[in-house]
Short mmCIF file of C-alpha atoms and ligand atoms in Angstrom, two decimals:
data_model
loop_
_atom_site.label_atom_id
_atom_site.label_comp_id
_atom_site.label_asym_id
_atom_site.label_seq_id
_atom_site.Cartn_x
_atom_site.Cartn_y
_atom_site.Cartn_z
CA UNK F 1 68.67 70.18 87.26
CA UNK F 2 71.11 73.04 87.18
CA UNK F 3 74.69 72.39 88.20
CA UNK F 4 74.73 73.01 92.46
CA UNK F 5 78.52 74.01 92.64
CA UNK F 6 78.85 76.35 95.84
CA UNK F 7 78.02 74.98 99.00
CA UNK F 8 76.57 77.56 101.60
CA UNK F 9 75.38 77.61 105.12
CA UNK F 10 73.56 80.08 106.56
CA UNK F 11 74.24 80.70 109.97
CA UNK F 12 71.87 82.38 112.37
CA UNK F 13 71.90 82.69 115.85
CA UNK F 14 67.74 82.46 116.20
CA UNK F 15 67.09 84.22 118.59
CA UNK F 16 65.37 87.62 117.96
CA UNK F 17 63.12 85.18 116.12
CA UNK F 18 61.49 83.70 119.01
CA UNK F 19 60.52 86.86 120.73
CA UNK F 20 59.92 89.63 117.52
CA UNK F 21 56.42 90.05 116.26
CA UNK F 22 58.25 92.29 113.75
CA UNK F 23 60.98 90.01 112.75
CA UNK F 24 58.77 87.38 112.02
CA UNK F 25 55.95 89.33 109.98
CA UNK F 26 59.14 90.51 107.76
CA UNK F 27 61.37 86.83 107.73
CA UNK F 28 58.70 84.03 108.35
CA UNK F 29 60.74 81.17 109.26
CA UNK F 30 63.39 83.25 110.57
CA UNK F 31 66.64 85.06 109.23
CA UNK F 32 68.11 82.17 108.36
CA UNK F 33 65.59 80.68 106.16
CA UNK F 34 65.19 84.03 104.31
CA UNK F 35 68.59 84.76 103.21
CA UNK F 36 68.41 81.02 102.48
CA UNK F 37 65.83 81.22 100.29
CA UNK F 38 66.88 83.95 97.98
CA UNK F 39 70.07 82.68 97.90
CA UNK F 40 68.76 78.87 96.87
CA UNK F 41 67.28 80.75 93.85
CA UNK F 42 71.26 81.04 92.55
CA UNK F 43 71.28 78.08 90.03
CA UNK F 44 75.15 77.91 91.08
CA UNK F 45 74.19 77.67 95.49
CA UNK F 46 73.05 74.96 97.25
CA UNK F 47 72.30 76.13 100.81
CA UNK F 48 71.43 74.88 104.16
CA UNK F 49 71.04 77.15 107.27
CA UNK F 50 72.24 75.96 111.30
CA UNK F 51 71.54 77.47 114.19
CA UNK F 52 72.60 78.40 117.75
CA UNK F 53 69.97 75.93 118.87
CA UNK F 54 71.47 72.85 116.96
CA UNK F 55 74.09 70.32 118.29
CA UNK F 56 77.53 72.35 118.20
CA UNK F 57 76.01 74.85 116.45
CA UNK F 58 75.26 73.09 113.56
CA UNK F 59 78.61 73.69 112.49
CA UNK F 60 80.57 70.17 112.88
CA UNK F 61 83.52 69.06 111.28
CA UNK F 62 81.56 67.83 108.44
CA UNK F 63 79.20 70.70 108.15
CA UNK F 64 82.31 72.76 107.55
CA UNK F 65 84.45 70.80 105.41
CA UNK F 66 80.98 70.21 103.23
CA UNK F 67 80.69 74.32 103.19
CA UNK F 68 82.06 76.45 100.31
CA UNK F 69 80.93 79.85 102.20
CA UNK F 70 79.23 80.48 105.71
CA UNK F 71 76.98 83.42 105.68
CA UNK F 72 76.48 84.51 109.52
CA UNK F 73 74.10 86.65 111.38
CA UNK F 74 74.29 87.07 114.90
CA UNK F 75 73.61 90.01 117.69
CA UNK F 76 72.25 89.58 121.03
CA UNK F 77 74.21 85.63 121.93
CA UNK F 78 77.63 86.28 120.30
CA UNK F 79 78.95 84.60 123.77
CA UNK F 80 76.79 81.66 123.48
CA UNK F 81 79.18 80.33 120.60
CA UNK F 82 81.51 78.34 122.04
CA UNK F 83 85.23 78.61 121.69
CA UNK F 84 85.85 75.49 120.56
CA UNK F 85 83.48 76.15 117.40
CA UNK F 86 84.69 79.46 116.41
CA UNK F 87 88.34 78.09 116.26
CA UNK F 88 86.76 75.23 114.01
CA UNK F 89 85.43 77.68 111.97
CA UNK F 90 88.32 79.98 112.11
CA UNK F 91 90.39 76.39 111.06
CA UNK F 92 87.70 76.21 107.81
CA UNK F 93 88.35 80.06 106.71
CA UNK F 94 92.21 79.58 107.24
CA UNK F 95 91.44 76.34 105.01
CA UNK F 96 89.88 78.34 102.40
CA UNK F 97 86.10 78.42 103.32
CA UNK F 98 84.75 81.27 102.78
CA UNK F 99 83.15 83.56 104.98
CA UNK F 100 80.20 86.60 104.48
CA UNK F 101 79.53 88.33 108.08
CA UNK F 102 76.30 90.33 108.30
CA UNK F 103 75.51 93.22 110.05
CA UNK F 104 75.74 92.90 114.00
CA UNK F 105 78.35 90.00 113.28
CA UNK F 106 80.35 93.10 113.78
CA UNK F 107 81.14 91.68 116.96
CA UNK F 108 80.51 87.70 116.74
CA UNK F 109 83.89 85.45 118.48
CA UNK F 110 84.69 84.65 114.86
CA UNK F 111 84.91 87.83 112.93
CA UNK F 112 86.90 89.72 115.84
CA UNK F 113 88.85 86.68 116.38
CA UNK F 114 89.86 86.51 112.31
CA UNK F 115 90.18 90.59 112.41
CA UNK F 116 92.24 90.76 115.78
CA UNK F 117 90.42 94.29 117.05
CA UNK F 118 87.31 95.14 118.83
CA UNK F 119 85.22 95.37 115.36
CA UNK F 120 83.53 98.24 117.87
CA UNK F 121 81.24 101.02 115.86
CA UNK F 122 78.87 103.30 116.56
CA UNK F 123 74.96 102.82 116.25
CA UNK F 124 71.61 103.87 116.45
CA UNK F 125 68.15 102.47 114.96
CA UNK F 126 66.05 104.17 112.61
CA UNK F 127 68.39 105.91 110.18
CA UNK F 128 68.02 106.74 106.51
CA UNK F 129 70.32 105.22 104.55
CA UNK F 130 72.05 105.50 101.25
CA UNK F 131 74.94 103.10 100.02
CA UNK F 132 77.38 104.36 97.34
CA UNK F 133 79.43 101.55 95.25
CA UNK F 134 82.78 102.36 95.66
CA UNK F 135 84.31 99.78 93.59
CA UNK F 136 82.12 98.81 90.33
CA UNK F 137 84.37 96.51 89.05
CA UNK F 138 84.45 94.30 91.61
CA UNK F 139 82.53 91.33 91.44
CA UNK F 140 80.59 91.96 94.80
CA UNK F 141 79.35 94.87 92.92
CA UNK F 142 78.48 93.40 89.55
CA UNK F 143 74.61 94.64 88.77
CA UNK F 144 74.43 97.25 92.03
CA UNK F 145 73.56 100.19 90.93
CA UNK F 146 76.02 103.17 91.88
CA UNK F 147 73.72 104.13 94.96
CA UNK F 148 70.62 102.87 96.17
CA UNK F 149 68.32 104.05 99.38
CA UNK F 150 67.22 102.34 102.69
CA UNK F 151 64.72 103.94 104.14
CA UNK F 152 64.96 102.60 107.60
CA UNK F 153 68.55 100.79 108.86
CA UNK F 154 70.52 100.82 111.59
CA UNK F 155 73.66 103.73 111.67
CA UNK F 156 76.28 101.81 112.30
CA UNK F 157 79.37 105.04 111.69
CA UNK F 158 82.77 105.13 112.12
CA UNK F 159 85.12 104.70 113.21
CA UNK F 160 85.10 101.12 112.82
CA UNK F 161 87.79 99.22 114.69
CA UNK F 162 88.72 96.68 112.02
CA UNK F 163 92.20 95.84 110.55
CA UNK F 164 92.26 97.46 107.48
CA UNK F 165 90.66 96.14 104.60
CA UNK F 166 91.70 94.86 101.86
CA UNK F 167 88.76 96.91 99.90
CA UNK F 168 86.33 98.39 100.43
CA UNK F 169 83.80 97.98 97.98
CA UNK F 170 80.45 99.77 99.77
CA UNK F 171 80.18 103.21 101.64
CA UNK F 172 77.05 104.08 103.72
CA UNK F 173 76.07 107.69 104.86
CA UNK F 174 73.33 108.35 107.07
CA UNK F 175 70.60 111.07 108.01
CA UNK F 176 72.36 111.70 110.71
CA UNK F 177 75.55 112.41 109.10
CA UNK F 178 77.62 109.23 109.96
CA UNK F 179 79.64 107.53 107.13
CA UNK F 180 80.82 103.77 107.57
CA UNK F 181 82.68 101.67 105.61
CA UNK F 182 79.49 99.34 104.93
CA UNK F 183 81.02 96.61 102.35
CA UNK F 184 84.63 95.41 102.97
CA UNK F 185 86.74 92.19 102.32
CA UNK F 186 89.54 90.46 104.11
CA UNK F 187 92.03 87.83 103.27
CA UNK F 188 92.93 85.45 105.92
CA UNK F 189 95.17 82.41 105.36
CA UNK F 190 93.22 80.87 102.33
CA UNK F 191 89.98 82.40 102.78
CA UNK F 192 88.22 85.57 101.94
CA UNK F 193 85.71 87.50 104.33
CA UNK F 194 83.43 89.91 103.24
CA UNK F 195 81.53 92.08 106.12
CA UNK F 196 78.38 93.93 104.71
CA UNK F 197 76.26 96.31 107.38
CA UNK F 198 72.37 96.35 106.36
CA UNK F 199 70.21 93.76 107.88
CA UNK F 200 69.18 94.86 111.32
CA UNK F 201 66.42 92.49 112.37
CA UNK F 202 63.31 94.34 112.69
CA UNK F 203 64.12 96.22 108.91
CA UNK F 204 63.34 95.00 105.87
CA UNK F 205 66.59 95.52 104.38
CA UNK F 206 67.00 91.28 103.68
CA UNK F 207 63.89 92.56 100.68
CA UNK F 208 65.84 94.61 99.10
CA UNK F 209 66.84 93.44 95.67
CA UNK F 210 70.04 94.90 95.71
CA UNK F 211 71.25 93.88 99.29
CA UNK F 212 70.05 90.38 97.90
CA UNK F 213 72.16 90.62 95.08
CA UNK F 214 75.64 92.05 97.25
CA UNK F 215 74.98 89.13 99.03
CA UNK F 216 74.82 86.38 96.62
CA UNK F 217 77.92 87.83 95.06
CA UNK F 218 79.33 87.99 97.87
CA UNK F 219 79.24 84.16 98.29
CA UNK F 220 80.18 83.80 94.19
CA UNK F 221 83.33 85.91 95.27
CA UNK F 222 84.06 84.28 98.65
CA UNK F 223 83.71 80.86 97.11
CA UNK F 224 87.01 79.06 97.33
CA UNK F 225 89.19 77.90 94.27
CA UNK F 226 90.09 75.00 96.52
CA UNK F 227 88.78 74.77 99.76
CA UNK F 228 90.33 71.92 102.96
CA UNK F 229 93.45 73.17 102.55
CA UNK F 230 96.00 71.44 105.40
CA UNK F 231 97.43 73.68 107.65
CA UNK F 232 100.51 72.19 108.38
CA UNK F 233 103.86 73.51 108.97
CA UNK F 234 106.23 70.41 107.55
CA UNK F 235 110.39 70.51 107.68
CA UNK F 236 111.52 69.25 104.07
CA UNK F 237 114.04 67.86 102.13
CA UNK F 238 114.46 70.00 99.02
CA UNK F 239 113.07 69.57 95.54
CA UNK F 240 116.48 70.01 93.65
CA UNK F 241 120.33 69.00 94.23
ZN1 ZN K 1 71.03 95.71 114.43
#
């Protein structure tokens, strides 16, 4: 059996799933357990998936401290997460979990709460859209090819009230005109956040090969080094004299 070394959750919040014909024909099982399964064909992830609908979330203590990197996708119930979770997860990233927010996790508790700004954008459905690699040496872009098409996303275009990023490794333009900053990483406390914007429910941007692949490096790059980290603040006595 190959060697199981990153531990992901998926997060979704399930809910388009239980009223979208559409969402459903394209993700059987649900968001979650699609981005689960291509990412469970990564000899190096081990993934499980929680939802809104599960006891806290699915996201315990011990869910957390047993997860390397939370993927999350969430739009229409952002409020539905309770505080008290999103500052456990919050705890986990400053701990060095890592985090990979998709699409309308633009505006979930937890990714304005680690940004600190509205995360607001602006949208519409149905755009053409093409995403340029910005940064090819990254390792969120290792095997993307310097641009690729989607035929039908969501415009989400700028501006995009984030704190600024530490890169920005994916542009978007749109049909329409828009540009957005589409694939951007964080660092907060010990963890790293990526944000990527394709994967609107009723699209089938979750099939594409290369969105599959920016996501599963994604979690390869977010992956801590060492991950539980205590947050503590202790006075000392000092190491020398
Ligand atoms: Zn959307």
């Amino acid at each position: 059996m190959a060697n199981k070394t990153i531990k992901v959750t998926v997060w979704n919040e399930n809910k388009h799933e239980k009223t979208s014909e559409r969402l459903n024909e394209l993700y059987p099982g649900g968001l979650h357990t699609y981005i689960a399964g291509f990412l469970d064909k990564d000899e190096e992830i081990e993934v499980r998936t929680a939802t809104l609908d599960d006891p806290e979330c699915g996201l315990t203590q011990e869910v957390l401290q047993d997860t390397d990197v939370l993927v999350w996708w969430g739009h229409m119930a952002h409020h539905e997460v309770p505080d008290e979770v999103v500052i456990r997860v919050q705890n986990a990233v400053l701990a060095g979990m890592g985090l990979v927010v998709l699409h309308s996790g633009h505006h979930s508790k937890i990714f304005k709460r680690l940004l600190g700004t509205t995360c607001n954008l602006k949208w519409r459905d149905g755009a053409r859209e093409r995403i340029w690699t910005v940064k090819p040496n990254h390792p969120i872009a290792d095997g993307v090819p310097e641009t690729f098409a989607l035929d039908c996303e969501e415009m989400y275009g700028e501006p995009f009230d984030i704190a600024d990023p530490q890169e920005v490794v994916f542009m978007g333009w749109f049909n329409g005109g828009e540009v957005f900053r589409s694939g951007c990483t964080w660092v907060r406390g010990n963890g790293k956040i990526f944000y990527f914007q394709p994967g609107h429910e009723t699209n089938p941007s979750f099939q594409n090969e290369h969105v599959q692949r920016i996501i599963r490096n994604a979690v390869h790059w977010a992956a801590p080094v060492k991950k539980n980290i205590p947050l503590i603040c202790p006075m000392v006595q000092p190491v020398e004299g």
